[in-house]
Short mmCIF file of C-alpha atoms and ligand atoms in Angstrom, two decimals:
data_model
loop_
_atom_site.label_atom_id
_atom_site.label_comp_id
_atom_site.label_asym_id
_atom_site.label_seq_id
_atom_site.Cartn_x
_atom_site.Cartn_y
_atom_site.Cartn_z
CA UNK A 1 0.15 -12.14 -31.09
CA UNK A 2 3.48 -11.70 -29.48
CA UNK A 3 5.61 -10.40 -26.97
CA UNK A 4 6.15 -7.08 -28.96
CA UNK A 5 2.52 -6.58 -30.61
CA UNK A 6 1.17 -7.64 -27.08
CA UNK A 7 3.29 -4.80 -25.42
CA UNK A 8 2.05 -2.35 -27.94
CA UNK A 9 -1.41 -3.24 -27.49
CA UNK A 10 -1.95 -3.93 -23.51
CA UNK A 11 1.18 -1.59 -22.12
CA UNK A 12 2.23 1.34 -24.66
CA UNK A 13 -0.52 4.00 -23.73
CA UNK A 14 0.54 7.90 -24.47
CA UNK A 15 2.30 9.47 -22.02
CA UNK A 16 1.48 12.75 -21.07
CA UNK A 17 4.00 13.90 -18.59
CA UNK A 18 6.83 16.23 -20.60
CA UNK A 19 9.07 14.65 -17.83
CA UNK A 20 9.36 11.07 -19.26
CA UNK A 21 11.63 11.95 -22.43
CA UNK A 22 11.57 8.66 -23.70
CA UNK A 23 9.03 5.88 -22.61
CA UNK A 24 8.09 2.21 -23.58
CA UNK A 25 10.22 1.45 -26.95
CA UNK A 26 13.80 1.81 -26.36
CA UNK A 27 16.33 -0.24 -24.41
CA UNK A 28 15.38 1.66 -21.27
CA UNK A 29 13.19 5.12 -20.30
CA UNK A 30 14.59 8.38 -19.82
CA UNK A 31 13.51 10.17 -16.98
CA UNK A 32 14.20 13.85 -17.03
CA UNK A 33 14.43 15.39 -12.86
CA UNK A 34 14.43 17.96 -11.57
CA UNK A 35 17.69 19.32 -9.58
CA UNK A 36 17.39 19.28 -5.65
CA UNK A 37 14.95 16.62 -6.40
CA UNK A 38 15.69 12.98 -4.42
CA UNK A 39 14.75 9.43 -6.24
CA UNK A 40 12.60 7.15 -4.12
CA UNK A 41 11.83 3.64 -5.80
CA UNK A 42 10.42 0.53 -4.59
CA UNK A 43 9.05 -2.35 -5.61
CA UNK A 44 6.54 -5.20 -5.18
CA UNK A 45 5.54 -8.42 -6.26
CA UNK A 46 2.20 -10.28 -6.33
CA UNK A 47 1.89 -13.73 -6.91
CA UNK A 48 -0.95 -15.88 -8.21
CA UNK A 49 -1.57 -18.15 -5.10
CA UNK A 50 0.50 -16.05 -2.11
CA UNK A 51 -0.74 -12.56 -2.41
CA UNK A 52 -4.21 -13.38 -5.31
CA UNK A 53 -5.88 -16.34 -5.74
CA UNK A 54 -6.75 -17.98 -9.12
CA UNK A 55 -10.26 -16.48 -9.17
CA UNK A 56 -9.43 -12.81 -8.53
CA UNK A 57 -10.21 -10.86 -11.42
CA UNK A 58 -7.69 -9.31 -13.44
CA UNK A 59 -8.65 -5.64 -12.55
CA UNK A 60 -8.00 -6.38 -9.22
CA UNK A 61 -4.72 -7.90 -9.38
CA UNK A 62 -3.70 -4.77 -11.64
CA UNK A 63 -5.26 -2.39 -9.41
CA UNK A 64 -3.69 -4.01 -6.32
CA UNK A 65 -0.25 -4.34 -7.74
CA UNK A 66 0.25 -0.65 -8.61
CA UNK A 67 -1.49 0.38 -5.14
CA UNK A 68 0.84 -1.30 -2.80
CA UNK A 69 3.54 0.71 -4.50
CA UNK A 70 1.82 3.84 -4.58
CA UNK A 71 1.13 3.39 -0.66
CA UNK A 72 5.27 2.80 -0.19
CA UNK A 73 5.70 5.95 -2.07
CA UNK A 74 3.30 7.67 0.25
CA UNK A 75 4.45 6.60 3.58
CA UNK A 76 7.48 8.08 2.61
CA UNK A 77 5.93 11.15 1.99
CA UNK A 78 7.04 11.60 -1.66
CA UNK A 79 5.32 12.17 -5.00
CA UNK A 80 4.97 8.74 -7.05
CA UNK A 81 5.93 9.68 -11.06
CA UNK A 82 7.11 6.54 -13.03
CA UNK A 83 6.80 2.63 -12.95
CA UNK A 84 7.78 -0.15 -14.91
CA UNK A 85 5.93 -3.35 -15.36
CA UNK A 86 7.61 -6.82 -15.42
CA UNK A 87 4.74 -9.66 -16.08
CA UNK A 88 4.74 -12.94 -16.28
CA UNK A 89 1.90 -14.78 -17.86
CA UNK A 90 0.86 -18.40 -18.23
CA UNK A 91 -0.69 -17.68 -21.70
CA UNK A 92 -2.07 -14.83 -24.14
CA UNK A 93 -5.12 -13.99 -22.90
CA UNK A 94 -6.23 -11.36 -24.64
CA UNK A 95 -9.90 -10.58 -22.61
CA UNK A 96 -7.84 -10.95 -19.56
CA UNK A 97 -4.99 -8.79 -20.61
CA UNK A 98 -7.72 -5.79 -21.85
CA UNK A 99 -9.04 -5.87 -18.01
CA UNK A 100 -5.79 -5.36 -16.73
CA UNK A 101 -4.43 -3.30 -18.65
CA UNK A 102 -7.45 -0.70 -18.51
CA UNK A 103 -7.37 -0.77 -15.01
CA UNK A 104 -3.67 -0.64 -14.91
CA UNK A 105 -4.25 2.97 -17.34
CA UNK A 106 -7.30 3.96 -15.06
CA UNK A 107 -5.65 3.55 -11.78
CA UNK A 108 -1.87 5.44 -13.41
CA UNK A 109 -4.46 8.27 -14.44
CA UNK A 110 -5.85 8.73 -11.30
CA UNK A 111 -2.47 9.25 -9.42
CA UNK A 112 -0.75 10.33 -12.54
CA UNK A 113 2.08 7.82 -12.93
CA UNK A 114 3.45 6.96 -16.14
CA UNK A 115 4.01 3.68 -16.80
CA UNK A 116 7.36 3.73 -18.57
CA UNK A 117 8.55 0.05 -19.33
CA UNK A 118 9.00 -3.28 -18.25
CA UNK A 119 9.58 -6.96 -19.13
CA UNK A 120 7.06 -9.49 -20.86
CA UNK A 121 7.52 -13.38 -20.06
CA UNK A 122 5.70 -16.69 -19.81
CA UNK A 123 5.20 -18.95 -16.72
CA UNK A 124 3.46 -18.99 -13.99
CA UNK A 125 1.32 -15.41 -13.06
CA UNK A 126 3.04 -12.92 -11.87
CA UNK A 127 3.28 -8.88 -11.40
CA UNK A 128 5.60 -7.13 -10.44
CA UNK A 129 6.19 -3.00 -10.47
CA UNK A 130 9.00 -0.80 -9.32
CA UNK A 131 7.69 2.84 -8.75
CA UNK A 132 9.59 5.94 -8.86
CA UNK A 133 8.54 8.71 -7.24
CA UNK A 134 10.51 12.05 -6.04
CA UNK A 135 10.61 14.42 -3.16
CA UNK A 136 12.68 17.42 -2.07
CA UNK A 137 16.40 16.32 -0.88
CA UNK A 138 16.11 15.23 2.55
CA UNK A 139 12.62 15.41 3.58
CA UNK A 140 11.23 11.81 2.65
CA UNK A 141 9.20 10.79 5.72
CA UNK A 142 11.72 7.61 7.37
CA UNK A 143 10.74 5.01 9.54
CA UNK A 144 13.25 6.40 11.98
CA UNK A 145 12.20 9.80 13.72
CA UNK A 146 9.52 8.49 16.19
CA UNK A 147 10.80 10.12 19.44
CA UNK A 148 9.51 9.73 23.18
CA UNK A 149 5.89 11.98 23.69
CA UNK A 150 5.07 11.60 20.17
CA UNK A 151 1.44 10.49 19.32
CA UNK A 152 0.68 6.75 17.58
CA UNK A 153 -1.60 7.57 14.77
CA UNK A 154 -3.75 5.37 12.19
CA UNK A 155 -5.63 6.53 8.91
CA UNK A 156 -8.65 4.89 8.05
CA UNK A 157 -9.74 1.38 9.50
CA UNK A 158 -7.66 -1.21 10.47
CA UNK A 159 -8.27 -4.84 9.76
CA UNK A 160 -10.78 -5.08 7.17
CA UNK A 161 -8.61 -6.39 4.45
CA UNK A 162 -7.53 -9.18 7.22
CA UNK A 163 -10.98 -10.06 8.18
CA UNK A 164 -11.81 -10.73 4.60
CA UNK A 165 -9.40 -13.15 4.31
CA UNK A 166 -10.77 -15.07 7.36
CA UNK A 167 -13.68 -14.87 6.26
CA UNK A 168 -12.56 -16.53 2.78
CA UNK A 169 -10.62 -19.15 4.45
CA UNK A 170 -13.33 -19.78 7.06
CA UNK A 171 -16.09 -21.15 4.43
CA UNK A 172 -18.01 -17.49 5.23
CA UNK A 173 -18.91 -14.57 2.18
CA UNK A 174 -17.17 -11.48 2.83
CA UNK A 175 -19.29 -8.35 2.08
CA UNK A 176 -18.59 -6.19 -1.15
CA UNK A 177 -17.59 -3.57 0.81
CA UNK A 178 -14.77 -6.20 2.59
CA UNK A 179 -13.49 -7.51 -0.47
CA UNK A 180 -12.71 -4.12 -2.07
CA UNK A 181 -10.44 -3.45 0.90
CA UNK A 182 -8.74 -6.55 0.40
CA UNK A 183 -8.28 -6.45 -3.63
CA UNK A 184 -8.66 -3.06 -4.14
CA UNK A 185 -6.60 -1.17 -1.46
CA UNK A 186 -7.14 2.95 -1.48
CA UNK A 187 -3.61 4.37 -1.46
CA UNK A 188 -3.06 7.35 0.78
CA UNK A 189 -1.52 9.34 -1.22
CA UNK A 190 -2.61 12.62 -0.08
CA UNK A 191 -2.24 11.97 3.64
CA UNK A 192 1.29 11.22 3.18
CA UNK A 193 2.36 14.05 0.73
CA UNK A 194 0.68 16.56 3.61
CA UNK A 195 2.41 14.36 6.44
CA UNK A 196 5.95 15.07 5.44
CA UNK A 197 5.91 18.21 7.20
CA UNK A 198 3.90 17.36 9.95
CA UNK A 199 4.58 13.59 10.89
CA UNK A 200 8.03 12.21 12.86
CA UNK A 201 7.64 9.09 11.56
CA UNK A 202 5.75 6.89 9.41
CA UNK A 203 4.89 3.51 7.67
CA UNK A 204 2.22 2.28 5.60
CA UNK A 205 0.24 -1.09 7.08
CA UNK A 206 0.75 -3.77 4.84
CA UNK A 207 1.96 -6.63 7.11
CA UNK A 208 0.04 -5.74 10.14
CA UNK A 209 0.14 -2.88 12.70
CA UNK A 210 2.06 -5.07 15.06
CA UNK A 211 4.11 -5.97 13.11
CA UNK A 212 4.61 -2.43 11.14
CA UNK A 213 4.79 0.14 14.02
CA UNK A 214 7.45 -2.57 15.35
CA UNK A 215 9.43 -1.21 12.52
CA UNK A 216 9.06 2.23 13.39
CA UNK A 217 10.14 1.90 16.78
CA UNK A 218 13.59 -0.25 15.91
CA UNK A 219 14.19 2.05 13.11
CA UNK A 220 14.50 5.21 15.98
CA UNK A 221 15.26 3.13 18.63
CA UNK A 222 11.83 4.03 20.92
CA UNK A 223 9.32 1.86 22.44
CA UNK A 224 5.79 2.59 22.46
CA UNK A 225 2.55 1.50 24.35
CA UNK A 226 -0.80 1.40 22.38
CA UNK A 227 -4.29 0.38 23.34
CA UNK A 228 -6.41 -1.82 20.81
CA UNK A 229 -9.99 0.25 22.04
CA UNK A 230 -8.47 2.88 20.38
CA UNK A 231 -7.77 1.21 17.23
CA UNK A 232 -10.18 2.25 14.74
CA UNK A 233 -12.33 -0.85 13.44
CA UNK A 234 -15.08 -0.81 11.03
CA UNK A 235 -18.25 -2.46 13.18
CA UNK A 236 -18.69 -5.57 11.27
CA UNK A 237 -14.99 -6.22 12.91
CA UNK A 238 -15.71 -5.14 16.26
CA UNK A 239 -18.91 -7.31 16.33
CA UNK A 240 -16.32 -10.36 15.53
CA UNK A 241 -13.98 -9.34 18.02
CA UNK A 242 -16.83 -8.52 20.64
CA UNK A 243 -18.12 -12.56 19.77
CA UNK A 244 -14.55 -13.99 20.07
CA UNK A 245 -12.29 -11.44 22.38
CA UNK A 246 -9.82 -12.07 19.87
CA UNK A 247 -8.14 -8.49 18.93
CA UNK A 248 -5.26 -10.69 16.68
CA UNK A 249 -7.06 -9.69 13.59
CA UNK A 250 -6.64 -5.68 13.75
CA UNK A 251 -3.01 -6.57 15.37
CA UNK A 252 -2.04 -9.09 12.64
CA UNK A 253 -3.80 -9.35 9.69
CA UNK A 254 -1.90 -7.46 6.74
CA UNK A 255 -3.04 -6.02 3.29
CA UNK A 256 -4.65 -2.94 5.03
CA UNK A 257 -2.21 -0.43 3.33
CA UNK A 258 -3.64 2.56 5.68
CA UNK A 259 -0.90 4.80 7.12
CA UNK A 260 0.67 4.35 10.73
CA UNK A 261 2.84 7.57 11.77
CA UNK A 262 3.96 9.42 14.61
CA UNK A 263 3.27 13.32 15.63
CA UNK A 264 5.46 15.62 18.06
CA UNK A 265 2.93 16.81 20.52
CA UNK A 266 1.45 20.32 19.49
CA UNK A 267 1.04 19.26 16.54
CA UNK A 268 -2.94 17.81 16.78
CA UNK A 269 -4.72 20.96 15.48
CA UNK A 270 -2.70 20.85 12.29
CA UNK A 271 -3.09 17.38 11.95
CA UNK A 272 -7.56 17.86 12.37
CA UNK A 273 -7.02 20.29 8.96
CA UNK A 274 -4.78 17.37 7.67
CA UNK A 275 -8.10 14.66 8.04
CA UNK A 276 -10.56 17.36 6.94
CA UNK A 277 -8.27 18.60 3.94
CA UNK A 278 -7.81 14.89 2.92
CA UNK A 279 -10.99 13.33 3.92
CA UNK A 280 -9.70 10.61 5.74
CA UNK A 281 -10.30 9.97 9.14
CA UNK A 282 -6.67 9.58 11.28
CA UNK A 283 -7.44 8.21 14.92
CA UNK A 284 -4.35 8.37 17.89
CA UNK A 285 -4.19 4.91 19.25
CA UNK A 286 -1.04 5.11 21.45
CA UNK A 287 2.18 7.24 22.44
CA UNK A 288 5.97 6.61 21.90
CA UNK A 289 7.74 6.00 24.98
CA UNK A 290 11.54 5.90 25.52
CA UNK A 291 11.81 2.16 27.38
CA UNK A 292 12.12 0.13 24.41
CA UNK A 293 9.42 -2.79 23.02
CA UNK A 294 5.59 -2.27 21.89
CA UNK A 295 3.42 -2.72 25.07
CA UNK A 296 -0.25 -3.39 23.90
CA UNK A 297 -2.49 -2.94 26.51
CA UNK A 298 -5.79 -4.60 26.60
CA UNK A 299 -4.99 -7.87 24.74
CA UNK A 300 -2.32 -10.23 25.22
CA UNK A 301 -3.66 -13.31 23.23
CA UNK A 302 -1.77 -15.61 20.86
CA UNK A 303 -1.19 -14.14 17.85
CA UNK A 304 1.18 -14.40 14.73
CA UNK A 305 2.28 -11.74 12.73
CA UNK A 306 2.74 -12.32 8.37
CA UNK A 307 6.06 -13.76 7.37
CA UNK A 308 6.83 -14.68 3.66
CA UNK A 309 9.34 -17.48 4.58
P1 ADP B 1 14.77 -5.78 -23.99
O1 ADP B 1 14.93 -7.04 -24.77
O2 ADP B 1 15.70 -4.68 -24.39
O3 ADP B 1 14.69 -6.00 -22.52
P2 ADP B 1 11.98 -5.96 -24.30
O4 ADP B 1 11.70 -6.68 -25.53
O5 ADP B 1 11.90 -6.70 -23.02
O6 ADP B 1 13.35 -5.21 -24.44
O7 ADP B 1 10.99 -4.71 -24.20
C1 ADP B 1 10.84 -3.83 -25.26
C2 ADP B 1 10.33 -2.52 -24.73
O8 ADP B 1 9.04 -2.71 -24.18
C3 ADP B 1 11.17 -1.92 -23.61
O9 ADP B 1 11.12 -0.52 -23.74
C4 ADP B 1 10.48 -2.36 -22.37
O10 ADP B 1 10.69 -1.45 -21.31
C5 ADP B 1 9.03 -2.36 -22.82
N1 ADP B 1 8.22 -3.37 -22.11
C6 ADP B 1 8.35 -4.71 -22.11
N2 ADP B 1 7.39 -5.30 -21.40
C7 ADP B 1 6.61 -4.32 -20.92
C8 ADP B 1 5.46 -4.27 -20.10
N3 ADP B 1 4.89 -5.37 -19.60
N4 ADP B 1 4.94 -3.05 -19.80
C9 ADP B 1 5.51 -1.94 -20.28
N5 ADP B 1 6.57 -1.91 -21.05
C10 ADP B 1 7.14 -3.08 -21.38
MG1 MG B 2 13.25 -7.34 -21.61
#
């Protein structure tokens, strides 16, 4: 097999959306907008040994690598559409290659995205997808429109995906449940197409809430205070932090991929519809204040957020 028979096979499934005029195939895909419509695109990389390791299975990795761009998409409150995928493979293998690409397929039918193109080489593993989404001209959700008074809100838990990996590099077996959050994060789609016209602010968690709501407040020049009881933890977490009064995991650890965003006041009853409509549980765990710097109150042990270099 080669590079063109193993595109065909692995990455040229129909496409059904009438939008994508021409797809895999050609020099490059035609996307067909519509007008008054913005283009938001990002990208990520996963790498066999930084963000995987060598026994993950393949439906993981392709699971994981088109989720972390689905949950940029949503934090910025816009509708993914397209992707490309550029892969790099040590070898042709072809039971491998089936696994990821039918998760790949499952996971773009879920959140119907059309996988459009990419680039096939050989080395070392590697993934890497740039998604396209779209949303109405000037109402993606920024990382710069927290203001003073607002409310410091989390979806979901926080730390799970981080306690895994401490687990795994502490000798100790993660639960089922722990290593699905780690290699097979839930993208919050919904919450973040609903939060564009509700939410201030927002960012999705994938280096650590520290680390991520820092972001926020730099980006619109705010400070904020939040306090980590509030933080919402799953229990086998809390029991952990309970036995080592250590709160650095829920702070720190990244991979969560849950949404962190900020709320005007008056705007809480809207936001209860918001969980109910899109089953997800969002929790308050601070407010924005105007003297600059994140104050966390209730912890103030050493800690170190992720950095890639
Ligand atoms: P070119 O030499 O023009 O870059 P390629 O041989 O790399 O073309 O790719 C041929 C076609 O297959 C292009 O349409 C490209 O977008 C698509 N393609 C290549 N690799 C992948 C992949 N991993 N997934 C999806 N489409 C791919
Ligand atoms: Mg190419």
């Amino acid at each position: 097999m080669n590079e063109f028979g193993l595109i065909r096979e692995y990455f040229n499934w129909p496409i059904k959306d009438p939008s994508v005029t021409l797809g895999v195939g050609d020099d490059a895909a035609l996307l067909s907008l519509e007008k008054g419509d913005q283009v938001v695109t990002t990208i990520d990389t996963l790498v066999e040994g930084v963000h995987f390791s060598a026994s993950t299975p393949a439906k993981d990795i392709a699971h994981k690598s088109l989720a972390v761009n689905l949950s940029d998409i949503a934090a910025m409150g816009a509708k993914a559409k397209y992707f490309t995928l550029a892969i790099t493979l040590p070898k042709i293998n072809k039971s491998w290659l089936q696994e990821f690409s039918d998760s790949l397929r499952q996971l773009s039918g879920q959140y119907e995205v059309s996988l459009v193109g990419g680039d096939t080489t050989r080395g070392p593993l590697n993934i890497t997808i740039t998604l396209i989404g779209i949303v109405e001209s000037s109402k993606a959700l920024t990382r710069s429109g927290a203001r003073p008074g607002d409310g410091i809100y989390v979806s979901g838990t926080i730390g799970d995906a981080g306690f895994c990996l401490w687990k795994l590099s502490n000798g100790l077996i993660p639960s089922n449940q722990e290593l699905k959050r780690l290699n097979c994060p839930i993208p919050r789609v919904e919450l973040g197409l609903v939060l564009k016209n509700l939410a201030s602010a927002c960012i999705d968690v994938s280096d650590g809430l520290e680390q991520d709501l820092s972001h926020i407040l730099k980006a619109s020049s705010v400070g904020a205070i939040i306090e980590v009881e509030k933080i919402p933890i799953s229990e086998a977490l809390l029991d952990h932090i309970k036995d080592s009064n250590d709160w650095s995991i829920p702070l720190c650890g990244g991979d969560d991929y849950e949404l962190c965003f900020t709320i005007p006041e008056g705007k809480e009853e809207a936001l209860k519809i918001v969980s109910e409509s899109c089953n997800v549980n969002i929790t308050r765990i601070g407010i924005v204040s105007e003297s600059l710097g994140l104050q966390i109150e209730g912890f103030d042990g050493p800690r170190k957020s992720y950095q890639h270099f």
